[in-house]
PDB file of C-alpha atoms and ligand atoms in Angstrom:
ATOM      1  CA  UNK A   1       0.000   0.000   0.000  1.00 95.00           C
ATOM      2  CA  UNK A   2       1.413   3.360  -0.953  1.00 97.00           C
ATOM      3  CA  UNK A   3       0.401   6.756   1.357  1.00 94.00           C
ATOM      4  CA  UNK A   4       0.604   9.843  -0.227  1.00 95.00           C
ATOM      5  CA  UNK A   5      -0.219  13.462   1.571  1.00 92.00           C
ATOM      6  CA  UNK A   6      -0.034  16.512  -0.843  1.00 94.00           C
ATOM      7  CA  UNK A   7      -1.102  20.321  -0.165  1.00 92.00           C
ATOM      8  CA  UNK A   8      -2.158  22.131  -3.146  1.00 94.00           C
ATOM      9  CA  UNK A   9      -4.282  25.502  -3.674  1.00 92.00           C
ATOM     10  CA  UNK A  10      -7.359  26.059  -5.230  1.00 91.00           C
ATOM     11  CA  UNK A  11      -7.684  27.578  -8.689  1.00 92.00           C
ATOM     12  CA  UNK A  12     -11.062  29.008  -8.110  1.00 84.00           C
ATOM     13  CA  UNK A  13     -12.025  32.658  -8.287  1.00 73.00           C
ATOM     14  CA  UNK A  14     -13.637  32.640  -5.157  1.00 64.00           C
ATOM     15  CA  UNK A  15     -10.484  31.458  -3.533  1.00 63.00           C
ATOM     16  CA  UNK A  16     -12.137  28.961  -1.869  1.00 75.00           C
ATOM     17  CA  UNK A  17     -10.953  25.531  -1.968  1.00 76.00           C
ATOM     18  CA  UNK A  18     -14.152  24.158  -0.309  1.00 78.00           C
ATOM     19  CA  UNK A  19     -16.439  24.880  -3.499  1.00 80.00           C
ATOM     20  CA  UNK A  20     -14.644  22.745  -5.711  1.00 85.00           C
ATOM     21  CA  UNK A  21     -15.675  19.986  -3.388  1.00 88.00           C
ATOM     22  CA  UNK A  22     -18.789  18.659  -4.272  1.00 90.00           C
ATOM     23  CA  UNK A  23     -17.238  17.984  -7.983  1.00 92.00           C
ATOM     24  CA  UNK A  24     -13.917  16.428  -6.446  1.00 94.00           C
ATOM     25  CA  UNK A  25     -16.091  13.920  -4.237  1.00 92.00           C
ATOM     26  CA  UNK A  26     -18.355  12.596  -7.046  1.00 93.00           C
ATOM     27  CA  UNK A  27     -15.582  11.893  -8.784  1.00 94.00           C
ATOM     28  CA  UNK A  28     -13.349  10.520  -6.317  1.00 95.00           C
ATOM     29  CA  UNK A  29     -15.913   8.257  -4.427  1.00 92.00           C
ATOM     30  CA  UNK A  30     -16.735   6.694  -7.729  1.00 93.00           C
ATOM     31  CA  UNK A  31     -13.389   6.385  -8.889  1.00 96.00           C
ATOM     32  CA  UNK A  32     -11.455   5.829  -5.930  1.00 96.00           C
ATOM     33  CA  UNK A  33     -14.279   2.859  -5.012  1.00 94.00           C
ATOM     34  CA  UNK A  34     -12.648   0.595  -7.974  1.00 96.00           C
ATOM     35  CA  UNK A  35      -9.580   1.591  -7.255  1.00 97.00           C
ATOM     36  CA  UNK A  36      -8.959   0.460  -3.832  1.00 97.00           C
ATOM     37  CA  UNK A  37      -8.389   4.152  -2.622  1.00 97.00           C
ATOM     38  CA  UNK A  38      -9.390   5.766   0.306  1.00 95.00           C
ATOM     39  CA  UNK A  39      -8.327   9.008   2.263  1.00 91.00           C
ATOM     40  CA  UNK A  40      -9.437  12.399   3.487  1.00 89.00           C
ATOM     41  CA  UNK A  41      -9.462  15.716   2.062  1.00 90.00           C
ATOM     42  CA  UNK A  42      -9.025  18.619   4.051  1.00 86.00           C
ATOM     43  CA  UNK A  43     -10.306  21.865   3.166  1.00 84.00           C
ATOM     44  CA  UNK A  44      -9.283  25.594   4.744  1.00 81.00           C
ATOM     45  CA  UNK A  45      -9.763  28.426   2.456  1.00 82.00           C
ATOM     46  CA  UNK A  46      -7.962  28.374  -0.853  1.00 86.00           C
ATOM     47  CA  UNK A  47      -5.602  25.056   0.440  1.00 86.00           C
ATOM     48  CA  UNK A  48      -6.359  21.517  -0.201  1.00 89.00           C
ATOM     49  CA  UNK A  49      -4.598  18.931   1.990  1.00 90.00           C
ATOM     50  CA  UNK A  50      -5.306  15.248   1.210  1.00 93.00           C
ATOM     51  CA  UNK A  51      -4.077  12.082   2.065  1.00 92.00           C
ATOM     52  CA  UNK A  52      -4.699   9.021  -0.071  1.00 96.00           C
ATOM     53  CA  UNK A  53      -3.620   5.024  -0.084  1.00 96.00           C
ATOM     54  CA  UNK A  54      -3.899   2.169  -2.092  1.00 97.00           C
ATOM     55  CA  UNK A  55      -2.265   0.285  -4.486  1.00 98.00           C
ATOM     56  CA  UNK A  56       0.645   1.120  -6.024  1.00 97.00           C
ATOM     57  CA  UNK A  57      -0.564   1.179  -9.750  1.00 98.00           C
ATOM     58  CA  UNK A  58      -3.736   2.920  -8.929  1.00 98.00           C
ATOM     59  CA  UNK A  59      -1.706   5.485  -6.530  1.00 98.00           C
ATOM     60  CA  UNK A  60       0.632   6.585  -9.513  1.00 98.00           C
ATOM     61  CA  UNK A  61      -2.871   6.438 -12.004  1.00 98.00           C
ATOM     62  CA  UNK A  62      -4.003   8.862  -9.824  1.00 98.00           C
ATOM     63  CA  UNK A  63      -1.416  11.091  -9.036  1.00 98.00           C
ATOM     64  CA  UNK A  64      -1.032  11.735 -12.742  1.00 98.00           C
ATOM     65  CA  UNK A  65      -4.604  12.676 -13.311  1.00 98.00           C
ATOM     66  CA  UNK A  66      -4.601  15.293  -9.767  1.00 98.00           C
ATOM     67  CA  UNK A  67      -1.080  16.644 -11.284  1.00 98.00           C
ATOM     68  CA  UNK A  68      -2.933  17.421 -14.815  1.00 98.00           C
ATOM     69  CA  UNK A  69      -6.460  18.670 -12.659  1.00 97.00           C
ATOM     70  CA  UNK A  70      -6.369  22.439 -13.363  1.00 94.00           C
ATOM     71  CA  UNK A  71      -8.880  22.913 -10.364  1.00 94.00           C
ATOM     72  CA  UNK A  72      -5.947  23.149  -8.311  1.00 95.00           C
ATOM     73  CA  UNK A  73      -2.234  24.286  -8.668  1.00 95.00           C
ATOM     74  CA  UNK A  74       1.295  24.367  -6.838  1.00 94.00           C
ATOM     75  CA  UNK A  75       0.564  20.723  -5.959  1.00 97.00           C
ATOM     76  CA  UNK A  76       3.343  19.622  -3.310  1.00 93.00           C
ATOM     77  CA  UNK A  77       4.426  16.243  -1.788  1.00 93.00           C
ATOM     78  CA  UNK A  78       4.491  16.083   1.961  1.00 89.00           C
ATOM     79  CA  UNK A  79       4.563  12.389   2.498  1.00 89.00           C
ATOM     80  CA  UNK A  80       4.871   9.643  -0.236  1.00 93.00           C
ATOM     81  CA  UNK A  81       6.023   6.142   1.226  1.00 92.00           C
ATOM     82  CA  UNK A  82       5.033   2.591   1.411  1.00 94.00           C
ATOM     83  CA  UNK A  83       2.354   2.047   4.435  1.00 91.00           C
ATOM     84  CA  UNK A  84       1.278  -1.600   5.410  1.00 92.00           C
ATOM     85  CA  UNK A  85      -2.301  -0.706   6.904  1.00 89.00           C
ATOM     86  CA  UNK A  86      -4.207   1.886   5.907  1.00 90.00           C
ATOM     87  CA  UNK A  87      -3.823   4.963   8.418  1.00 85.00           C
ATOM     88  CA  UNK A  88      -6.928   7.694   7.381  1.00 82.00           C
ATOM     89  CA  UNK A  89      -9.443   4.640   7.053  1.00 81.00           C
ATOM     90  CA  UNK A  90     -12.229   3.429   4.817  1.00 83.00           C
ATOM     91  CA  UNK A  91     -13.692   6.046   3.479  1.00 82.00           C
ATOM     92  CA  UNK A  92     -14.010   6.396  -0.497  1.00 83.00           C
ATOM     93  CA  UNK A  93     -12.936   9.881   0.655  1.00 84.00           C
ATOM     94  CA  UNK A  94     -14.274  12.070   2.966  1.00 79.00           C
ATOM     95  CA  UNK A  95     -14.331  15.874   3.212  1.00 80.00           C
ATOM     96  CA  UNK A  96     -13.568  18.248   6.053  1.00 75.00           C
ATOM     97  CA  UNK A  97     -13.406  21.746   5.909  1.00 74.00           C
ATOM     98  CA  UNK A  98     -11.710  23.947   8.796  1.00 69.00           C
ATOM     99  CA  UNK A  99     -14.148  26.260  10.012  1.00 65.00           C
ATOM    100  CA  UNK A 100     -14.423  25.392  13.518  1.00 54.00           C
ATOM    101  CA  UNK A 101     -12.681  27.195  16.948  1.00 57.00           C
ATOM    102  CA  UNK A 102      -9.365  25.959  16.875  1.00 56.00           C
ATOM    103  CA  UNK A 103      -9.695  23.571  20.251  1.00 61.00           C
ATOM    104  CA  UNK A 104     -13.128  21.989  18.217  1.00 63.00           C
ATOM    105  CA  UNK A 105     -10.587  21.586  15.018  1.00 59.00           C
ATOM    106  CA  UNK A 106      -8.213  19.885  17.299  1.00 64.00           C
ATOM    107  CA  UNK A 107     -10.425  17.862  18.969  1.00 67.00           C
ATOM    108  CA  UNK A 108     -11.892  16.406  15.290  1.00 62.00           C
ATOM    109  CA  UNK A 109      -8.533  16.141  14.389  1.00 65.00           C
ATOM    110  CA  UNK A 110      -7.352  13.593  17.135  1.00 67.00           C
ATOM    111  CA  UNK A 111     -10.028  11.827  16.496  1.00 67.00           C
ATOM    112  CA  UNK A 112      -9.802  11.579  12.111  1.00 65.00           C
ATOM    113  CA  UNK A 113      -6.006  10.827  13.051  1.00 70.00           C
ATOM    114  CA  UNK A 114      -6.199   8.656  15.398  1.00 69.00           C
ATOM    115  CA  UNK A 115      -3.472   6.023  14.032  1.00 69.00           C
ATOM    116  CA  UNK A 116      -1.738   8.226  12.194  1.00 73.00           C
ATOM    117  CA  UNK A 117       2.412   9.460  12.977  1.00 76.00           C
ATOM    118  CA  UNK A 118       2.943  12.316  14.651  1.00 79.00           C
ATOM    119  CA  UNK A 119       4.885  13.581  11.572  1.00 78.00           C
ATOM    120  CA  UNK A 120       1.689  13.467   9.684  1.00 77.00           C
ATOM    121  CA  UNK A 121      -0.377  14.836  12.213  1.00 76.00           C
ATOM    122  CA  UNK A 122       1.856  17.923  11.760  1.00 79.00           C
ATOM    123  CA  UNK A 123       1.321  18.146   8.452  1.00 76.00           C
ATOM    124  CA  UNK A 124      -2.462  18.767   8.875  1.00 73.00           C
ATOM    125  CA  UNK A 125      -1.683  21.493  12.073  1.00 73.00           C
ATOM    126  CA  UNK A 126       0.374  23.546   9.917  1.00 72.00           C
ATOM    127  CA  UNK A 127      -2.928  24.211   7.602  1.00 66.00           C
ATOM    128  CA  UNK A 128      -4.330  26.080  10.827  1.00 58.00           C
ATOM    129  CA  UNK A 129      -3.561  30.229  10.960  1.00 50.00           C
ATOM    130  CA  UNK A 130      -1.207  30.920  13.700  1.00 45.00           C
TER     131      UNK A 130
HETATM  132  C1  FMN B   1      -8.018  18.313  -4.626  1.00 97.98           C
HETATM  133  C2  FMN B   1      -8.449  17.216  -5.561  1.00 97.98           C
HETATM  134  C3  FMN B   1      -8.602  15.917  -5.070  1.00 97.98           C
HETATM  135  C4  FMN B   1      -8.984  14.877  -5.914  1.00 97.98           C
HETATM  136  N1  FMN B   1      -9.108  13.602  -5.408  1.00 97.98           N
HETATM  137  C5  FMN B   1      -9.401  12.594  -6.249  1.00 97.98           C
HETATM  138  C6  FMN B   1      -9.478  11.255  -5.768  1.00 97.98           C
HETATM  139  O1  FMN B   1      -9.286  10.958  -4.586  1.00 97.98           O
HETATM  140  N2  FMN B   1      -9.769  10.283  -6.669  1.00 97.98           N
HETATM  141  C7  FMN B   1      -9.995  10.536  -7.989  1.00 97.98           C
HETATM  142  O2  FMN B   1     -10.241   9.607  -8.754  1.00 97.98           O
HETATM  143  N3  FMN B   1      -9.955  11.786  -8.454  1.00 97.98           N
HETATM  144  C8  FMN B   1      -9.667  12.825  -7.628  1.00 97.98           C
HETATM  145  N4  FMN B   1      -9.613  14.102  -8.124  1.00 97.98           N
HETATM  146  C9  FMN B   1      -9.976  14.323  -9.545  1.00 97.98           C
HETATM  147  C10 FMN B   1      -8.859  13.971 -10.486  1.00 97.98           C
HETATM  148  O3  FMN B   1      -7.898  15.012 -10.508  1.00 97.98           O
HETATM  149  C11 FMN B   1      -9.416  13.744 -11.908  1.00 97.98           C
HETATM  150  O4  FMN B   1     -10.049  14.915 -12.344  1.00 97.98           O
HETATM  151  C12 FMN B   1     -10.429  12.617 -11.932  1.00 97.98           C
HETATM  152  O5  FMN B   1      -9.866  11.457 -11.355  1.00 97.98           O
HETATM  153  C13 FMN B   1     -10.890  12.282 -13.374  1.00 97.98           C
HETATM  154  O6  FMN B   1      -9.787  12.112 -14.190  1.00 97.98           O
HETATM  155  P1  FMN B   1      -9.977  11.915 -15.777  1.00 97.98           P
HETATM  156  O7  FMN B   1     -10.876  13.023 -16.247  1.00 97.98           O
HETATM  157  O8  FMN B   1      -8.589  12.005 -16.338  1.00 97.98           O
HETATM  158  O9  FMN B   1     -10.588  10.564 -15.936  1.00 97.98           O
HETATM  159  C14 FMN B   1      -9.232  15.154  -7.291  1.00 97.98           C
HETATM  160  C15 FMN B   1      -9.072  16.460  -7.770  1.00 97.98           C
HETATM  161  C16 FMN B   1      -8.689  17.489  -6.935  1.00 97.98           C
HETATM  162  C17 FMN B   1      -8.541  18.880  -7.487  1.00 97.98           C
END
Protein backbone atom coordinates (compact mmCIF):
# COMPACT_ATOMS: atom_id res chain seq x y z
CA UNK A 1 0.00 0.00 0.00
CA UNK A 2 1.41 3.36 -0.95
CA UNK A 3 0.40 6.76 1.36
CA UNK A 4 0.60 9.84 -0.23
CA UNK A 5 -0.22 13.46 1.57
CA UNK A 6 -0.03 16.51 -0.84
CA UNK A 7 -1.10 20.32 -0.16
CA UNK A 8 -2.16 22.13 -3.15
CA UNK A 9 -4.28 25.50 -3.67
CA UNK A 10 -7.36 26.06 -5.23
CA UNK A 11 -7.68 27.58 -8.69
CA UNK A 12 -11.06 29.01 -8.11
CA UNK A 13 -12.03 32.66 -8.29
CA UNK A 14 -13.64 32.64 -5.16
CA UNK A 15 -10.48 31.46 -3.53
CA UNK A 16 -12.14 28.96 -1.87
CA UNK A 17 -10.95 25.53 -1.97
CA UNK A 18 -14.15 24.16 -0.31
CA UNK A 19 -16.44 24.88 -3.50
CA UNK A 20 -14.64 22.75 -5.71
CA UNK A 21 -15.68 19.99 -3.39
CA UNK A 22 -18.79 18.66 -4.27
CA UNK A 23 -17.24 17.98 -7.98
CA UNK A 24 -13.92 16.43 -6.45
CA UNK A 25 -16.09 13.92 -4.24
CA UNK A 26 -18.36 12.60 -7.05
CA UNK A 27 -15.58 11.89 -8.78
CA UNK A 28 -13.35 10.52 -6.32
CA UNK A 29 -15.91 8.26 -4.43
CA UNK A 30 -16.73 6.69 -7.73
CA UNK A 31 -13.39 6.39 -8.89
CA UNK A 32 -11.45 5.83 -5.93
CA UNK A 33 -14.28 2.86 -5.01
CA UNK A 34 -12.65 0.60 -7.97
CA UNK A 35 -9.58 1.59 -7.26
CA UNK A 36 -8.96 0.46 -3.83
CA UNK A 37 -8.39 4.15 -2.62
CA UNK A 38 -9.39 5.77 0.31
CA UNK A 39 -8.33 9.01 2.26
CA UNK A 40 -9.44 12.40 3.49
CA UNK A 41 -9.46 15.72 2.06
CA UNK A 42 -9.02 18.62 4.05
CA UNK A 43 -10.31 21.87 3.17
CA UNK A 44 -9.28 25.59 4.74
CA UNK A 45 -9.76 28.43 2.46
CA UNK A 46 -7.96 28.37 -0.85
CA UNK A 47 -5.60 25.06 0.44
CA UNK A 48 -6.36 21.52 -0.20
CA UNK A 49 -4.60 18.93 1.99
CA UNK A 50 -5.31 15.25 1.21
CA UNK A 51 -4.08 12.08 2.06
CA UNK A 52 -4.70 9.02 -0.07
CA UNK A 53 -3.62 5.02 -0.08
CA UNK A 54 -3.90 2.17 -2.09
CA UNK A 55 -2.27 0.28 -4.49
CA UNK A 56 0.64 1.12 -6.02
CA UNK A 57 -0.56 1.18 -9.75
CA UNK A 58 -3.74 2.92 -8.93
CA UNK A 59 -1.71 5.49 -6.53
CA UNK A 60 0.63 6.59 -9.51
CA UNK A 61 -2.87 6.44 -12.00
CA UNK A 62 -4.00 8.86 -9.82
CA UNK A 63 -1.42 11.09 -9.04
CA UNK A 64 -1.03 11.74 -12.74
CA UNK A 65 -4.60 12.68 -13.31
CA UNK A 66 -4.60 15.29 -9.77
CA UNK A 67 -1.08 16.64 -11.28
CA UNK A 68 -2.93 17.42 -14.82
CA UNK A 69 -6.46 18.67 -12.66
CA UNK A 70 -6.37 22.44 -13.36
CA UNK A 71 -8.88 22.91 -10.36
CA UNK A 72 -5.95 23.15 -8.31
CA UNK A 73 -2.23 24.29 -8.67
CA UNK A 74 1.29 24.37 -6.84
CA UNK A 75 0.56 20.72 -5.96
CA UNK A 76 3.34 19.62 -3.31
CA UNK A 77 4.43 16.24 -1.79
CA UNK A 78 4.49 16.08 1.96
CA UNK A 79 4.56 12.39 2.50
CA UNK A 80 4.87 9.64 -0.24
CA UNK A 81 6.02 6.14 1.23
CA UNK A 82 5.03 2.59 1.41
CA UNK A 83 2.35 2.05 4.44
CA UNK A 84 1.28 -1.60 5.41
CA UNK A 85 -2.30 -0.71 6.90
CA UNK A 86 -4.21 1.89 5.91
CA UNK A 87 -3.82 4.96 8.42
CA UNK A 88 -6.93 7.69 7.38
CA UNK A 89 -9.44 4.64 7.05
CA UNK A 90 -12.23 3.43 4.82
CA UNK A 91 -13.69 6.05 3.48
CA UNK A 92 -14.01 6.40 -0.50
CA UNK A 93 -12.94 9.88 0.66
CA UNK A 94 -14.27 12.07 2.97
CA UNK A 95 -14.33 15.87 3.21
CA UNK A 96 -13.57 18.25 6.05
CA UNK A 97 -13.41 21.75 5.91
CA UNK A 98 -11.71 23.95 8.80
CA UNK A 99 -14.15 26.26 10.01
CA UNK A 100 -14.42 25.39 13.52
CA UNK A 101 -12.68 27.20 16.95
CA UNK A 102 -9.36 25.96 16.87
CA UNK A 103 -9.69 23.57 20.25
CA UNK A 104 -13.13 21.99 18.22
CA UNK A 105 -10.59 21.59 15.02
CA UNK A 106 -8.21 19.89 17.30
CA UNK A 107 -10.43 17.86 18.97
CA UNK A 108 -11.89 16.41 15.29
CA UNK A 109 -8.53 16.14 14.39
CA UNK A 110 -7.35 13.59 17.14
CA UNK A 111 -10.03 11.83 16.50
CA UNK A 112 -9.80 11.58 12.11
CA UNK A 113 -6.01 10.83 13.05
CA UNK A 114 -6.20 8.66 15.40
CA UNK A 115 -3.47 6.02 14.03
CA UNK A 116 -1.74 8.23 12.19
CA UNK A 117 2.41 9.46 12.98
CA UNK A 118 2.94 12.32 14.65
CA UNK A 119 4.88 13.58 11.57
CA UNK A 120 1.69 13.47 9.68
CA UNK A 121 -0.38 14.84 12.21
CA UNK A 122 1.86 17.92 11.76
CA UNK A 123 1.32 18.15 8.45
CA UNK A 124 -2.46 18.77 8.87
CA UNK A 125 -1.68 21.49 12.07
CA UNK A 126 0.37 23.55 9.92
CA UNK A 127 -2.93 24.21 7.60
CA UNK A 128 -4.33 26.08 10.83
CA UNK A 129 -3.56 30.23 10.96
CA UNK A 130 -1.21 30.92 13.70
C1 LIG B 1 -8.02 18.31 -4.63
C2 LIG B 1 -8.45 17.22 -5.56
C3 LIG B 1 -8.60 15.92 -5.07
C4 LIG B 1 -8.98 14.88 -5.91
N1 LIG B 1 -9.11 13.60 -5.41
C5 LIG B 1 -9.40 12.59 -6.25
C6 LIG B 1 -9.48 11.25 -5.77
O1 LIG B 1 -9.29 10.96 -4.59
N2 LIG B 1 -9.77 10.28 -6.67
C7 LIG B 1 -10.00 10.54 -7.99
O2 LIG B 1 -10.24 9.61 -8.75
N3 LIG B 1 -9.96 11.79 -8.45
C8 LIG B 1 -9.67 12.83 -7.63
N4 LIG B 1 -9.61 14.10 -8.12
C9 LIG B 1 -9.98 14.32 -9.54
C10 LIG B 1 -8.86 13.97 -10.49
O3 LIG B 1 -7.90 15.01 -10.51
C11 LIG B 1 -9.42 13.74 -11.91
O4 LIG B 1 -10.05 14.91 -12.34
C12 LIG B 1 -10.43 12.62 -11.93
O5 LIG B 1 -9.87 11.46 -11.36
C13 LIG B 1 -10.89 12.28 -13.37
O6 LIG B 1 -9.79 12.11 -14.19
P1 LIG B 1 -9.98 11.92 -15.78
O7 LIG B 1 -10.88 13.02 -16.25
O8 LIG B 1 -8.59 12.00 -16.34
O9 LIG B 1 -10.59 10.56 -15.94
C14 LIG B 1 -9.23 15.15 -7.29
C15 LIG B 1 -9.07 16.46 -7.77
C16 LIG B 1 -8.69 17.49 -6.93
C17 LIG B 1 -8.54 18.88 -7.49
Amino acid sequence: MRQIIYRSTSTADTRRAVDEIPGILRQAVARNGVDGITGLLYTQDDAFLQAIEGPPESMTDLLARLYRDDRHRELQILVDRPVEHREFGDWTMIHRDRRESIDAFDDRLRVLLAGVSDETVEHFRALQPA
